[in-house]
Backbone as a chain_set.jsonl record, in Angstrom:
{"seq": "XXXXXXXXXXXXXXXXXXXXXXXXXXXXXXXXXXXXXXXXXXXXXXXXXXXXXXXXXXXXXXXXXXXXXXXXXXXXXXXXXXXXXXXXXXXXXXXXXXXXXXXXXXXXXXXXXXXXXXXXXXXXXXXXXXXXXXXXXXX", "coords": {"N": [[-13.037, 53.114, 133.787], [-12.867, 51.344, 131.724], [-14.737, 49.247, 132.1], [-17.171, 50.559, 131.888], [-16.953, 51.419, 129.247], [-16.873, 48.926, 128.033], [-19.43, 47.852, 128.567], [-21.054, 49.79, 127.296], [-20.102, 49.592, 124.656], [-20.63, 46.921, 123.952], [-23.39, 46.288, 124.657], [-24.67, 48.664, 123.788], [-23.648, 48.725, 121.174], [-24.792, 46.406, 120.044], [-27.517, 47.056, 120.347], [-27.817, 49.603, 118.992], [-26.777, 48.846, 116.53], [-28.626, 46.909, 115.748], [-30.891, 48.521, 115.517], [-30.036, 50.207, 113.427], [-29.71, 48.294, 111.365], [-32.351, 47.331, 111.089], [-33.65, 49.68, 110.314], [-32.483, 50.077, 107.806], [-33.574, 47.818, 106.587], [-36.299, 48.463, 106.673], [-36.314, 50.672, 104.959], [-35.491, 49.433, 102.582], [-37.537, 47.534, 102.12], [-39.746, 49.103, 102.159], [-41.763, 49.081, 104.076], [-43.076, 48.698, 107.41], [-42.796, 46.224, 108.434], [-40.319, 44.748, 109.001], [-39.637, 45.693, 111.556], [-40.91, 44.2, 113.454], [-39.327, 42.048, 114.007], [-37.433, 42.861, 115.862], [-36.568, 41.934, 118.583], [-35.509, 39.394, 117.952], [-33.472, 39.931, 116.082], [-31.823, 41.481, 117.689], [-30.973, 39.583, 119.572], [-29.48, 37.917, 117.894], [-27.521, 39.729, 117.176], [-26.022, 40.179, 119.447], [-23.963, 38.123, 120.039], [-22.056, 38.766, 118.061], [-21.496, 41.35, 118.73], [-20.104, 41.119, 121.09], [-17.238, 40.289, 120.792], [-16.376, 42.357, 118.995], [-17.227, 44.663, 120.329], [-15.663, 44.463, 122.617], [-13.074, 44.892, 121.61], [-13.47, 47.501, 120.647], [-13.991, 48.763, 123.085], [-11.505, 48.611, 124.315], [-10.012, 50.329, 122.638], [-11.481, 52.678, 123.156], [-10.953, 53.061, 125.879], [-8.182, 53.451, 125.846], [-8.096, 55.826, 124.344], [-9.525, 57.475, 126.092], [-7.736, 57.552, 128.262], [-5.606, 58.888, 127.048], [-6.801, 61.347, 126.491], [-7.321, 62.27, 129.036], [-5.379, 63.835, 130.122], [-4.235, 66.82, 131.804], [-4.389, 69.063, 130.034], [-6.53, 68.536, 128.355], [-8.637, 68.258, 130.04], [-10.139, 70.501, 130.568], [-11.542, 70.85, 128.278], [-14.428, 71.3, 126.181], [-17.69, 69.778, 126.567], [-18.814, 69.184, 124.129], [-16.566, 68.826, 122.473], [-15.479, 66.456, 123.503], [-17.597, 64.676, 122.979], [-17.719, 64.883, 120.205], [-15.191, 63.869, 119.454], [-15.426, 61.258, 120.478], [-17.564, 60.369, 118.87], [-16.407, 60.544, 116.32], [-14.289, 58.698, 116.47], [-15.826, 56.441, 116.986], [-17.225, 56.335, 114.559], [-15.151, 55.689, 112.764], [-14.221, 53.2, 113.825], [-16.64, 51.755, 113.744], [-17.159, 51.846, 111.005], [-15.236, 50.123, 110.12], [-16.302, 47.728, 110.737], [-17.44, 45.769, 108.844], [-15.108, 44.579, 107.848], [-14.082, 43.399, 110.095], [-16.052, 41.448, 110.493], [-15.589, 39.879, 108.225], [-13.048, 38.954, 108.845], [-13.605, 37.258, 111.02], [-15.083, 35.382, 109.737], [-17.748, 35.754, 108.852], [-20.439, 36.44, 106.64], [-21.081, 37.169, 103.128], [-19.04, 37.897, 100.218], [-19.501, 40.424, 98.769], [-19.907, 43.769, 97.492], [-22.322, 45.204, 98.215], [-23.251, 43.991, 100.521], [-21.116, 44.584, 102.278], [-21.307, 47.394, 102.326], [-23.841, 47.828, 103.53], [-23.366, 46.712, 106.097], [-21.287, 48.371, 106.879], [-22.608, 50.795, 107.137], [-24.379, 50.136, 109.203], [-22.515, 49.542, 111.233], [-21.312, 52.064, 111.433], [-23.436, 53.644, 112.361], [-23.896, 52.44, 114.854], [-21.347, 52.849, 115.978], [-21.053, 55.678, 116.028], [-23.163, 56.342, 117.744], [-22.521, 54.937, 120.159], [-19.978, 56.027, 120.578], [-20.552, 58.745, 121.013], [-21.973, 58.581, 123.397], [-19.956, 57.534, 125.067], [-18.119, 59.623, 124.877], [-19.506, 61.658, 126.204], [-19.738, 60.499, 128.759], [-17.011, 60.224, 129.353], [-16.231, 62.94, 129.451], [-17.678, 63.766, 131.684], [-16.402, 62.223, 133.614], [-13.823, 63.321, 133.857], [-14.233, 65.948, 134.509]], "CA": [[-13.633, 53.519, 132.529], [-12.914, 50.218, 130.794], [-15.969, 48.477, 132.241], [-18.245, 51.377, 131.305], [-16.773, 51.317, 127.791], [-17.223, 47.565, 127.632], [-20.89, 47.732, 128.582], [-21.621, 50.638, 126.248], [-19.73, 49.086, 123.329], [-21.286, 45.639, 123.659], [-24.853, 46.409, 124.693], [-25.046, 49.746, 122.878], [-23.345, 48.324, 119.802], [-25.831, 45.47, 119.59], [-28.793, 47.768, 120.27], [-27.808, 50.588, 117.906], [-26.581, 48.094, 115.296], [-29.921, 46.314, 115.4], [-31.759, 49.61, 115.051], [-29.558, 50.593, 112.098], [-30.015, 47.223, 110.404], [-33.788, 47.295, 110.847], [-34.021, 50.863, 109.535], [-32.129, 49.766, 106.416], [-34.564, 46.849, 106.097], [-37.549, 49.198, 106.466], [-36.138, 51.474, 103.743], [-35.425, 48.531, 101.427], [-38.833, 46.883, 101.89], [-40.77, 50.147, 102.147], [-42.841, 48.768, 105.013], [-42.609, 48.615, 108.796], [-42.823, 44.817, 108.821], [-39.088, 44.258, 109.647], [-39.52, 46.123, 112.952], [-41.462, 43.15, 114.311], [-38.26, 41.107, 114.355], [-36.424, 43.54, 116.677], [-35.925, 41.106, 119.616], [-34.753, 38.29, 117.345], [-32.254, 40.491, 115.505], [-30.986, 41.891, 118.818], [-30.359, 38.369, 120.121], [-28.455, 37.491, 116.943], [-26.452, 40.733, 117.12], [-25.229, 40.171, 120.671], [-22.702, 37.368, 119.957], [-21.096, 39.476, 117.223], [-21.131, 42.577, 119.433], [-19.201, 40.842, 122.215], [-15.815, 40.469, 120.468], [-16.112, 43.667, 118.409], [-17.391, 45.647, 121.398], [-14.499, 44.381, 123.504], [-11.982, 45.592, 120.924], [-13.816, 48.924, 120.653], [-13.84, 49.259, 124.46], [-10.071, 48.793, 124.546], [-9.664, 51.577, 121.963], [-12.108, 53.786, 123.879], [-10.231, 53.266, 127.136], [-6.887, 54.055, 125.496], [-8.373, 57.209, 123.971], [-9.885, 58.191, 127.315], [-6.508, 57.797, 129.022], [-4.84, 59.922, 126.348], [-7.49, 62.636, 126.624], [-7.491, 62.707, 130.42], [-4.299, 64.726, 130.572], [-4.777, 68.11, 132.255], [-4.664, 70.022, 128.957], [-7.821, 68.224, 127.767], [-9.71, 68.198, 131.056], [-11.004, 71.688, 130.498], [-12.219, 70.908, 126.981], [-15.89, 71.314, 126.276], [-18.403, 68.511, 126.421], [-18.981, 68.971, 122.691], [-15.321, 68.29, 121.915], [-15.386, 65.054, 123.909], [-18.613, 63.92, 122.256], [-17.31, 64.849, 118.802], [-14.072, 62.928, 119.323], [-15.991, 59.923, 120.659], [-18.346, 60.03, 117.682], [-15.499, 60.349, 115.18], [-13.61, 57.405, 116.657], [-16.874, 55.434, 116.791], [-17.485, 56.243, 113.125], [-14.049, 54.954, 112.137], [-14.268, 51.798, 114.26], [-17.86, 51.147, 113.219], [-17.005, 51.687, 109.564], [-14.377, 48.958, 109.902], [-17.051, 46.568, 111.181], [-17.531, 44.676, 107.864], [-13.828, 43.885, 107.73], [-14.027, 42.543, 111.279], [-16.906, 40.292, 110.221], [-14.897, 39.033, 107.252], [-11.951, 38.302, 109.571], [-14.103, 36.166, 111.846], [-15.722, 34.397, 108.885], [-19.17, 35.986, 108.587], [-20.881, 37.225, 105.515], [-20.611, 36.97, 101.76], [-17.983, 38.803, 99.785], [-19.866, 41.35, 97.711], [-19.881, 45.15, 97.998], [-23.562, 45.667, 98.838], [-23.248, 43.475, 101.891], [-20.156, 45.378, 103.048], [-21.838, 48.745, 102.496], [-24.905, 47.795, 104.548], [-22.791, 46.505, 107.411], [-20.513, 49.568, 107.223], [-23.585, 51.778, 107.611], [-24.836, 49.661, 110.515], [-21.406, 49.754, 112.157], [-21.125, 53.499, 111.638], [-24.53, 54.109, 113.225], [-23.604, 51.952, 116.209], [-20.127, 53.491, 116.459], [-21.325, 57.087, 116.348], [-24.034, 56.379, 118.928], [-21.753, 54.53, 121.341], [-18.896, 56.99, 120.763], [-21.061, 59.977, 121.622], [-22.27, 58.261, 124.798], [-18.689, 57.426, 125.788], [-17.553, 60.97, 124.966], [-20.208, 62.37, 127.264], [-19.338, 59.877, 130.026], [-15.625, 60.589, 129.587], [-16.175, 64.336, 129.862], [-18.156, 63.831, 133.078], [-15.413, 61.597, 134.485], [-12.645, 64.168, 134.08], [-14.599, 67.292, 134.995]], "C": [[-13.75, 52.335, 131.566], [-14.239, 49.466, 130.892], [-17.18, 49.247, 131.72], [-18.169, 51.296, 129.792], [-17.203, 49.95, 127.289], [-18.736, 47.389, 127.559], [-21.514, 48.545, 127.449], [-21.331, 50.058, 124.869], [-20.421, 47.777, 122.988], [-22.801, 45.806, 123.589], [-25.328, 47.5, 123.728], [-24.786, 49.398, 121.431], [-24.384, 47.38, 119.247], [-27.163, 46.192, 119.4], [-28.819, 48.737, 119.092], [-27.561, 49.917, 116.553], [-27.873, 47.45, 114.817], [-30.871, 47.377, 114.864], [-31.343, 50.051, 113.648], [-29.902, 49.571, 111.036], [-31.504, 47.199, 110.073], [-34.271, 48.525, 110.078], [-33.644, 50.687, 108.065], [-33.132, 48.789, 105.8], [-35.901, 47.527, 105.817], [-37.464, 50.02, 105.184], [-36.157, 50.579, 102.503], [-36.782, 47.917, 101.099], [-39.987, 47.864, 101.785], [-42.0, 49.767, 102.96], [-42.232, 48.66, 106.412], [-42.532, 47.184, 109.298], [-41.525, 44.329, 109.473], [-38.947, 44.638, 111.116], [-40.063, 45.088, 113.933], [-40.359, 42.22, 114.81], [-37.171, 41.722, 115.239], [-35.79, 42.636, 117.747], [-35.06, 39.98, 119.037], [-33.424, 38.807, 116.785], [-31.3, 40.924, 116.614], [-30.275, 40.691, 119.446], [-29.257, 37.857, 119.197], [-27.279, 38.469, 116.89], [-25.525, 40.651, 118.329], [-23.944, 39.342, 120.573], [-21.643, 38.032, 119.08], [-20.611, 40.738, 117.935], [-20.138, 42.318, 120.565], [-17.734, 40.983, 121.817], [-15.508, 41.848, 119.892], [-16.243, 44.764, 119.46], [-16.234, 45.635, 122.376], [-13.306, 45.103, 122.893], [-12.245, 47.097, 120.929], [-13.657, 49.525, 122.045], [-12.374, 49.466, 124.811], [-9.607, 50.098, 123.893], [-10.242, 52.784, 122.696], [-11.381, 54.091, 125.178], [-8.869, 53.899, 126.884], [-7.083, 55.531, 125.14], [-8.738, 58.04, 125.196], [-8.638, 58.522, 128.134], [-5.639, 58.858, 128.366], [-5.47, 61.292, 126.559], [-7.654, 63.091, 128.067], [-6.334, 63.53, 130.953], [-4.872, 66.09, 130.908], [-5.098, 69.094, 131.13], [-6.032, 69.769, 128.31], [-8.959, 68.253, 128.771], [-10.662, 69.369, 130.963], [-11.725, 71.807, 129.157], [-13.723, 70.789, 127.159], [-16.471, 69.913, 126.105], [-18.568, 68.175, 124.94], [-17.742, 68.377, 122.041], [-15.168, 66.817, 122.265], [-16.373, 64.189, 123.129], [-18.239, 63.796, 120.782], [-16.161, 63.872, 118.573], [-14.569, 61.491, 119.489], [-16.78, 59.471, 119.45], [-17.456, 59.751, 116.481], [-14.768, 59.012, 115.285], [-14.615, 56.262, 116.481], [-17.214, 55.242, 115.32], [-16.407, 55.419, 112.425], [-14.101, 53.474, 112.522], [-15.5, 51.087, 113.718], [-17.798, 50.936, 111.719], [-16.123, 50.507, 109.205], [-15.083, 47.647, 110.248], [-17.164, 45.464, 110.127], [-16.224, 43.891, 107.732], [-13.581, 42.987, 108.937], [-14.858, 41.287, 111.053], [-16.257, 39.335, 109.228], [-13.762, 38.279, 107.939], [-12.431, 37.118, 110.396], [-14.963, 35.178, 111.06], [-17.197, 34.575, 108.627], [-19.348, 36.708, 107.267], [-20.297, 36.894, 104.167], [-19.623, 38.064, 101.363], [-18.439, 39.647, 98.594], [-20.123, 42.727, 98.298], [-21.153, 45.624, 98.678], [-23.642, 45.225, 100.286], [-22.308, 44.3, 102.758], [-20.681, 46.782, 103.311], [-22.918, 48.774, 103.565], [-24.321, 47.629, 105.943], [-21.91, 47.676, 107.836], [-21.441, 50.665, 107.749], [-24.075, 51.406, 109.004], [-23.745, 49.892, 111.563], [-21.178, 51.217, 112.449], [-22.199, 54.08, 112.55], [-24.261, 53.696, 114.676], [-22.38, 52.653, 116.787], [-20.332, 54.942, 116.849], [-22.155, 57.19, 117.624], [-23.254, 56.039, 120.196], [-20.624, 55.524, 121.63], [-19.371, 58.286, 121.394], [-21.427, 59.751, 123.086], [-20.98, 58.207, 125.609], [-17.98, 58.769, 125.89], [-18.191, 61.77, 126.08], [-19.809, 61.827, 128.64], [-17.895, 60.252, 130.367], [-15.469, 62.028, 130.042], [-16.634, 64.488, 131.314], [-17.146, 63.258, 134.051], [-14.257, 62.547, 134.824], [-12.978, 65.546, 134.585], [-15.374, 67.229, 136.286]], "O": [[-14.623, 52.32, 130.698], [-14.807, 49.086, 129.868], [-18.108, 48.652, 131.172], [-19.187, 51.124, 129.123], [-17.829, 49.838, 126.235], [-19.254, 46.835, 126.589], [-22.389, 48.058, 126.732], [-22.21, 50.033, 124.008], [-20.766, 47.553, 121.828], [-23.418, 45.496, 122.57], [-26.261, 47.294, 122.952], [-25.586, 49.722, 120.553], [-24.816, 47.53, 118.104], [-27.857, 45.968, 118.408], [-29.743, 48.697, 118.279], [-28.082, 50.374, 115.535], [-28.173, 47.447, 113.623], [-31.569, 47.156, 113.874], [-32.193, 50.246, 112.779], [-30.334, 49.925, 109.939], [-31.879, 47.063, 108.909], [-35.2, 48.426, 109.276], [-34.392, 51.097, 107.178], [-33.495, 48.92, 104.631], [-36.566, 47.203, 104.833], [-38.419, 50.066, 104.408], [-36.77, 50.926, 101.493], [-37.139, 47.792, 99.927], [-41.084, 47.495, 101.367], [-43.13, 50.085, 102.588], [-41.016, 48.543, 106.563], [-42.234, 46.955, 110.47], [-41.6, 43.554, 110.427], [-38.216, 43.976, 111.853], [-39.711, 45.103, 115.112], [-40.451, 41.672, 115.909], [-36.087, 41.151, 115.352], [-34.563, 42.574, 117.815], [-34.003, 39.66, 119.581], [-32.378, 38.192, 116.991], [-30.088, 40.749, 116.486], [-29.102, 40.783, 119.808], [-28.211, 37.411, 119.669], [-26.156, 38.066, 116.587], [-24.355, 41.022, 118.233], [-22.898, 39.831, 121.0], [-20.449, 37.873, 119.335], [-19.463, 41.149, 117.77], [-19.404, 43.226, 120.955], [-17.023, 41.751, 122.465], [-14.497, 42.453, 120.25], [-15.443, 45.7, 119.476], [-15.859, 46.68, 122.909], [-12.605, 45.842, 123.584], [-11.333, 47.882, 121.188], [-13.233, 50.673, 122.176], [-12.038, 50.404, 125.533], [-8.894, 50.885, 124.516], [-9.566, 53.803, 122.84], [-11.211, 55.256, 125.537], [-8.449, 54.786, 127.627], [-6.317, 56.386, 125.586], [-8.305, 59.185, 125.321], [-8.499, 59.636, 128.639], [-4.998, 59.647, 129.06], [-4.768, 62.279, 126.779], [-8.096, 64.217, 128.296], [-6.321, 63.884, 132.132], [-5.898, 66.48, 130.351], [-6.019, 69.897, 131.28], [-6.632, 70.698, 127.77], [-10.127, 68.27, 128.383], [-11.853, 69.24, 131.249], [-12.448, 72.778, 128.933], [-14.214, 70.252, 128.151], [-15.83, 69.005, 125.575], [-18.47, 67.012, 124.549], [-17.848, 67.523, 121.16], [-14.771, 66.015, 121.419], [-16.027, 63.099, 122.674], [-18.418, 62.739, 120.178], [-16.168, 63.128, 117.593], [-14.176, 60.607, 118.728], [-16.682, 58.314, 119.043], [-17.718, 58.827, 115.711], [-14.646, 58.284, 114.3], [-14.286, 55.232, 115.892], [-17.464, 54.12, 114.88], [-16.71, 54.56, 111.597], [-14.035, 52.6, 111.657], [-15.413, 49.94, 113.279], [-18.328, 49.948, 111.211], [-16.242, 49.948, 108.115], [-14.512, 46.571, 110.068], [-16.997, 44.297, 110.48], [-16.242, 42.678, 107.527], [-12.946, 41.939, 108.818], [-14.421, 40.185, 111.382], [-16.363, 38.117, 109.376], [-13.534, 37.103, 107.654], [-11.754, 36.093, 110.47], [-15.514, 34.241, 111.638], [-17.855, 33.621, 108.212], [-18.496, 37.49, 106.847], [-19.173, 36.404, 104.06], [-19.412, 39.028, 102.098], [-17.828, 39.591, 97.527], [-20.51, 42.85, 99.46], [-21.074, 46.385, 99.642], [-24.049, 45.987, 101.163], [-22.675, 44.678, 103.871], [-20.513, 47.306, 104.412], [-22.911, 49.658, 104.422], [-24.731, 48.323, 106.874], [-21.794, 47.952, 109.03], [-21.098, 51.377, 108.693], [-24.175, 52.263, 109.882], [-24.026, 50.384, 112.655], [-20.881, 51.585, 113.585], [-21.906, 54.91, 113.411], [-24.383, 54.502, 115.598], [-22.375, 53.014, 117.963], [-19.84, 55.387, 117.886], [-21.88, 58.028, 118.483], [-23.32, 56.767, 121.186], [-20.346, 55.829, 122.79], [-18.668, 58.866, 122.222], [-21.216, 60.63, 123.923], [-20.908, 58.762, 126.705], [-17.307, 59.034, 126.886], [-17.505, 62.478, 126.817], [-19.573, 62.595, 129.572], [-17.583, 60.559, 131.517], [-14.662, 62.313, 130.927], [-16.043, 65.25, 132.08], [-17.029, 63.733, 135.181], [-13.777, 62.564, 135.958], [-12.089, 66.259, 135.052], [-15.757, 68.267, 136.828]]}, "num_chains": 1, "name": "protein.A"}
């Protein structure tokens, strides 16, 4: 499960983070022009997604191992997806603080809010995918 989590958290995090960032840019500029830069932003997002996605994959694997006990195996797919999304929301919301730790970004609230939204979008998306995969693994 760790390697699946790793792939989903890194590739999915970069992809969904890029989509979230570009949607914020579209809303701010009120035009679709930022969507043209999708491949460039995705390439820039990948190096940041590697360390953060690795940490998120470790958390996802630990959570999967905790939830794979027999009492949770019979839980519904919705419960697994909801738990994955909630954990993804929390981890993704912490994304700006991770960026500050590794030395990226300015230190003003608007910047943190935008990156928290981007991280939350990526975390919820990846968490729901991992919840669905985890439910399939145990059932």
